[in-house]
Coordinates of C-alpha atoms in Angstrom, one line a residue:
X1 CA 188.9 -151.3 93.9
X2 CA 192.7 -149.9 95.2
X3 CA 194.7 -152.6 97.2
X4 CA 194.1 -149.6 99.8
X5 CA 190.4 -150.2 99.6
X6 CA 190.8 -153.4 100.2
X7 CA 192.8 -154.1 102.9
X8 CA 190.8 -151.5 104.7
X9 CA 187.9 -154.0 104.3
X10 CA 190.2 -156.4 105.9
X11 CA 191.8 -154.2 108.6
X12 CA 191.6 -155.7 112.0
X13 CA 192.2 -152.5 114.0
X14 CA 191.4 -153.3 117.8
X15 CA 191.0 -149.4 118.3
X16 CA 188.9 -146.3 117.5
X17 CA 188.9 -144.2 114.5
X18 CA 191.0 -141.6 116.3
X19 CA 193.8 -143.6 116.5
X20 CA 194.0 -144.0 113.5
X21 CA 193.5 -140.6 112.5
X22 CA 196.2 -139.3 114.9
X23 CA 198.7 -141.5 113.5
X24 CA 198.1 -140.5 109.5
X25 CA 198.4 -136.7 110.3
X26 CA 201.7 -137.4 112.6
X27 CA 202.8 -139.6 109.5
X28 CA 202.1 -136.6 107.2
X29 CA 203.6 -134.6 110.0
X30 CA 207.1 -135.5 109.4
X31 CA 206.8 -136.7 105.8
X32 CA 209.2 -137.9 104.0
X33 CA 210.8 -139.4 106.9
X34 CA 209.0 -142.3 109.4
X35 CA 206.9 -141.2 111.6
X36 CA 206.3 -143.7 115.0
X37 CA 204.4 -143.6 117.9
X38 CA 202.5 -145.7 120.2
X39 CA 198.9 -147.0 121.2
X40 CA 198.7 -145.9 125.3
X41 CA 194.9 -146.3 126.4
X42 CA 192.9 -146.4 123.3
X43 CA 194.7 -143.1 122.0
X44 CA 198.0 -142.6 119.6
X45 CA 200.9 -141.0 121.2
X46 CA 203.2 -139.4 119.0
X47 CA 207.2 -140.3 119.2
X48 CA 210.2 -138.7 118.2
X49 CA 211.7 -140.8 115.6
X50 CA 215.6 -141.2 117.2
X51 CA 216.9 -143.2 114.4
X52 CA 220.1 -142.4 112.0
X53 CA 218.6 -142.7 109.0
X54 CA 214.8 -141.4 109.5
X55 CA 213.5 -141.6 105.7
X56 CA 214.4 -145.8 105.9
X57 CA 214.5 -146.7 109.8
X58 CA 212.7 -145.9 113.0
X59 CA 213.9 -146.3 116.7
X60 CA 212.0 -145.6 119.7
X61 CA 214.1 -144.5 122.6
X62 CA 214.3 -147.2 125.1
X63 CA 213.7 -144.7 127.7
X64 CA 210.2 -144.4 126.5
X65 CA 209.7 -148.3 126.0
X66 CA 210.8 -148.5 129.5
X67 CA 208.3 -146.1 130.9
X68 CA 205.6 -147.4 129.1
X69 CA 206.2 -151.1 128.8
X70 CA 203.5 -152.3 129.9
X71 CA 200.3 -149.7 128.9
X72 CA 201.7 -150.3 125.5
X73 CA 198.9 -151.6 123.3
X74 CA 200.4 -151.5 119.8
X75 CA 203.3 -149.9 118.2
X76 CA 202.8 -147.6 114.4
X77 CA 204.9 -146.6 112.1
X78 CA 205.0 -145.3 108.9
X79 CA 206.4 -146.1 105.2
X80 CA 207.3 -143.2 103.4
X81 CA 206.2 -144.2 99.8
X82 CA 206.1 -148.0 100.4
X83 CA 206.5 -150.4 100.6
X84 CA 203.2 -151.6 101.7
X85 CA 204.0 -154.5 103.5
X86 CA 205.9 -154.8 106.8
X87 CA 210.2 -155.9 106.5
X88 CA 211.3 -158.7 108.5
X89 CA 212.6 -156.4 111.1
X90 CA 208.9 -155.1 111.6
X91 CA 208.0 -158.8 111.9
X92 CA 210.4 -159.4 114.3
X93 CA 210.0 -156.3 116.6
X94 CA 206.1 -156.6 116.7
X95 CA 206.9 -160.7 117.7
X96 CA 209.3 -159.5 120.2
X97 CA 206.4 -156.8 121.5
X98 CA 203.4 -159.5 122.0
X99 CA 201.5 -156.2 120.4
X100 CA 199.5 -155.4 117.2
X101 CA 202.1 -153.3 114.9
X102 CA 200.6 -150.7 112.7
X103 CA 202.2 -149.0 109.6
X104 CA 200.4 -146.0 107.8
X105 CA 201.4 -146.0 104.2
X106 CA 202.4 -142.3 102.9
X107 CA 202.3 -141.9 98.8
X108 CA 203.5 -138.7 97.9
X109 CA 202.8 -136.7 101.1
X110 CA 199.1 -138.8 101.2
X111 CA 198.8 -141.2 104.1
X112 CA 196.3 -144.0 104.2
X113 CA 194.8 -145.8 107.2
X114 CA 197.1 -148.2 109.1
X115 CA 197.1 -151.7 108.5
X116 CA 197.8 -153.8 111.5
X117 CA 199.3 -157.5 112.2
X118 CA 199.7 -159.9 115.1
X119 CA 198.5 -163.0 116.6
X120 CA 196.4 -161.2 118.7
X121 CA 194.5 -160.1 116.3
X122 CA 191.0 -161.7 115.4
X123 CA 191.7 -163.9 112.3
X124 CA 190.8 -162.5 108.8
X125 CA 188.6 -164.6 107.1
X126 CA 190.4 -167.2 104.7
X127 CA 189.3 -166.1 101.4
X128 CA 189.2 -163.3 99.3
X129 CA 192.6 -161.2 101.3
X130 CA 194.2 -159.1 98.9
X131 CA 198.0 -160.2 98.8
X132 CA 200.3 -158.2 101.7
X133 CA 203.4 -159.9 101.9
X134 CA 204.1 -160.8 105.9
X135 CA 200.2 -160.1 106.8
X136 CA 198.4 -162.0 103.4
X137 CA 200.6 -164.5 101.9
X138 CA 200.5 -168.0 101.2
X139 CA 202.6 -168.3 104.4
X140 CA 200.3 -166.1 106.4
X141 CA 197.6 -168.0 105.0
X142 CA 198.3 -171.1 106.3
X143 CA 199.2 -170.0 109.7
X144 CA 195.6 -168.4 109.9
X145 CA 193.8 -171.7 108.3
X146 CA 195.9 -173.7 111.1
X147 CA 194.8 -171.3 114.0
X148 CA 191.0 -170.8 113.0
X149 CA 190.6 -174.6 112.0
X150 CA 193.0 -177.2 113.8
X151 CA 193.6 -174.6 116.6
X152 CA 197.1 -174.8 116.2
X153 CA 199.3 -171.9 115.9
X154 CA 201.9 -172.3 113.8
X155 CA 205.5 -170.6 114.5
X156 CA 205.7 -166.5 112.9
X157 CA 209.2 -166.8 110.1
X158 CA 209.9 -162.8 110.1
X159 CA 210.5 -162.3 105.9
X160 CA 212.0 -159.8 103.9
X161 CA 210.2 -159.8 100.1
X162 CA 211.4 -161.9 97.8
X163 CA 213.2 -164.5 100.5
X164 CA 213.2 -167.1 97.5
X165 CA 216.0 -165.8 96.2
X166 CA 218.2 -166.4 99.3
X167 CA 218.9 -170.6 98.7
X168 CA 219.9 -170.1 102.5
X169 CA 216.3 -168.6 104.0
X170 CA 213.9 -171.5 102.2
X171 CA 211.2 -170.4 104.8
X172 CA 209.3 -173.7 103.8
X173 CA 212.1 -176.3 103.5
X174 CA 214.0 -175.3 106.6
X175 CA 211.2 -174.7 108.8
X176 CA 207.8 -177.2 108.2
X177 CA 209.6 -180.1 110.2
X178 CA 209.7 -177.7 112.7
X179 CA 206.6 -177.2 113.2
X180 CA 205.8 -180.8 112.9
X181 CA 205.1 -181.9 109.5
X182 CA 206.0 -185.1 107.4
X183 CA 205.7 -185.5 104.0
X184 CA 203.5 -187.7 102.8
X185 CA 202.3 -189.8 99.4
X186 CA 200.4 -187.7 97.1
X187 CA 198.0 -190.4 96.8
X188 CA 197.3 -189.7 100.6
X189 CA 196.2 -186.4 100.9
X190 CA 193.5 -185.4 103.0
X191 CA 191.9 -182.0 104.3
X192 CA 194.1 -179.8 105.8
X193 CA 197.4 -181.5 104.2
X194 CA 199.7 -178.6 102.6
X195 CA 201.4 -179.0 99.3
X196 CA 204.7 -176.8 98.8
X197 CA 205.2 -175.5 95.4
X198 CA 207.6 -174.6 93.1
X199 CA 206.8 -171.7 91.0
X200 CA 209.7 -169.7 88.7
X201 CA 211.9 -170.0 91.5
X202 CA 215.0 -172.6 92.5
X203 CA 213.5 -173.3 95.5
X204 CA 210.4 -173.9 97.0
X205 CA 207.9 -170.8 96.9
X206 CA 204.8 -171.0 97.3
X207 CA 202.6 -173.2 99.3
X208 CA 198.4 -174.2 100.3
X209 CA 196.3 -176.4 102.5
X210 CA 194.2 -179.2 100.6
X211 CA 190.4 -178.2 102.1
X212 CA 188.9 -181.3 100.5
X213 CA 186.6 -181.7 97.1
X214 CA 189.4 -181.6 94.9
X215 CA 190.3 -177.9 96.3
X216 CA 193.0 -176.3 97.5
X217 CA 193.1 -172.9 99.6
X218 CA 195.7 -170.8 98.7
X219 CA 197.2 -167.2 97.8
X220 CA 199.4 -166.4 94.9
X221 CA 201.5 -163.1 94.9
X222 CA 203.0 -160.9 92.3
X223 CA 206.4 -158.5 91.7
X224 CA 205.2 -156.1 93.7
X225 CA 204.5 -157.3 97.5
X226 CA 200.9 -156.5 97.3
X227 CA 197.9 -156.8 95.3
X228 CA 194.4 -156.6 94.7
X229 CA 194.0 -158.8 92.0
X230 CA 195.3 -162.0 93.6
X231 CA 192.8 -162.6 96.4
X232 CA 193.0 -165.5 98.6
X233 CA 190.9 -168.1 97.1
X234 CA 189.8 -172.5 96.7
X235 CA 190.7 -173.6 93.1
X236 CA 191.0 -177.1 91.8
X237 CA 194.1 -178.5 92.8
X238 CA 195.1 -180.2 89.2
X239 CA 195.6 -176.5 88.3
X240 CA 198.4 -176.4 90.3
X241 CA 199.5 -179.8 90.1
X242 CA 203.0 -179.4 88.0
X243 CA 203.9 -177.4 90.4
X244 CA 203.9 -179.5 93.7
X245 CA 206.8 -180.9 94.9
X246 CA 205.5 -182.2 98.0
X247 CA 202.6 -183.0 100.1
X248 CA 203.2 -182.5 104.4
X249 CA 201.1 -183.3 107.0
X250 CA 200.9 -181.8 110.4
X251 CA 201.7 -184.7 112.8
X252 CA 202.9 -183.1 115.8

C-alpha cells in the first residue's frame, strides 16, 4: 500500500466527494505552480493564487478573505511535487483560520486527494497512522491521545521538518512545561505519562505516552516526512528504553 493509500484511509474530510474532486483538477489546473481555493457551502471555490513566487508560496487576496470570512469552511492548497506534509506556515495559517486546511499533493502533473488537518476534525484513531509530519507524528500523536482520552487539548507547535536540528526550536523541551507537565521518577510511571526521547539527534526528538502493561504508544518517523511503513503503534517500552531521557506528567 502507497503512503497515498493510506492516508486516504485516514482522511477526515468533513465534505463531499466533489470537493475534493474540484480542488485536484484546479491543482492540475495550474500545475506546476500552487493552486488554492476555498470550501464556501459544501463546494470548492477556485482562487487566483496572488503570490510572488507561485511554484513555492500561495496568498489569498485579503479582499476575498474579507468577503468571505465567515462562510469559509476550510482553506486548500496544493504542493507541487511535495512535500506531503504541511510547513509550519500552513500550520500556523490553518491555527490562525479555526478551519480544516487541505493540501492536494501533485506528482508530476498527477494530483491526489487532499488530506486535511485541524482540531476540528474528528480524531483519527491512535494506532496504525501512517507517518505525516505536522498531521501524524509523535507530536501529533500525543495531542490526539490527550484530546480523545484525558479530554485535554494540548497547545498546536507549527513545525517545519526536521526542527531537531534547530538547538533553538526544541519543540519538546521548551514547550511540555507549558502545557503543564513535570517530570517525574522513572520508577513512577503510570498510564498516560509521556517519555521524551532522544534518537540520533542533540536534542530531544522524539517522544510517546506510557498506555499501561509495559506499552508505550508511539510513532517513529523517517528522512523523508512521511511514510507508510512506520505506522502508529503500542510496543514494549524496554525497546525504547536507552533512549528516554525523561518521563513527564501532565499536572495542570
Amino acid at each position: 500500500m502507497s503512503i497515498k493509500d493510506m492516508v486516504k484511509q485516514f482522511n477526515r474530510s468533513p465534505f463531499n466527494s466533489d470537493v475534493a474532486a474540484d480542488a485536484m483538477a484546479h491543482a492540475r489546473s495550474v500545475y506546476p505552480e500552487e493552486s488554492c481555493g476555498i470550501v464556501v457551502d459544501n463546494k470548492y471555490m477556485s482562487l487566483r493564487n496572488v503570490a510572488k513566487d507561485k511554484s513555492n508560496n500561495f496568498h489569498i487576496s485579503r479582499d476575498i478573505i474579507a468577503k468571505y470570512k465567515n462562510k469559509i469552511e476550510a482553506v486548500i492548497h496544493s504542493h507541487p511535487d511535495g512535500p506531503y506534509y504541511p510547513s509550519a506556515g500552513d500550520m500556523r495559517s490553518q491555527i490562525a483560520m479555526s478551519v480544516p486546511w487541505g493540501i492536494v499533493y501533485v506528482e508530476k502533473g498527477h494530483a491526489y486527494e487532499p488530506f486535511f488537518w485541524g482540531d476540528t476534525l474528528e480524531v483519527a484513531p491512535l494506532k496504525g497512522r501512517p507517518f505525516q509530519h505536522g498531521i501524524f507524528d509523535c507530536y501529533s500523536l500525543i495531542r490526539d491521545y490527550f484530546r480523545a482520552k484525558k479530554d485535554i487539548v494540548l497547545d498546536e507547535f507549527p513545525r517545519d521538518w526536521e526542527w531537531w536540528l534547530d538547538d533553538s526550536y526544541n519543540l519538546y523541551q521548551k514547550n511540555f512545561e507549558s502545557q503543564g507537565f513535570e517530570c517525574i521518577d522513572a520508577g513512577e510511571v503510570q498510564e498516560g505519562d509521556c517519555f521524551l526521547a532522544q534518537i540520533r539527534s542533540n536534542t530531544i526528538n522524539h517522544a510517546g505516552v506510557y498506555v499501561g502493561n509495559g506499552l508505550v504508544l508511539h510513532q517513529i518517523g523517517n528522512r523523508e516526512g512521511f511514510s507508510v511503513n512506520h505506522p502508529s503503534c503500542e510496543q514494549p517500552v524496554y525497546m525504547w528504553e536507552r533512549y528516554i531521557r525523561h518521563w513527564v506528567r501532565h499536572i495542570a
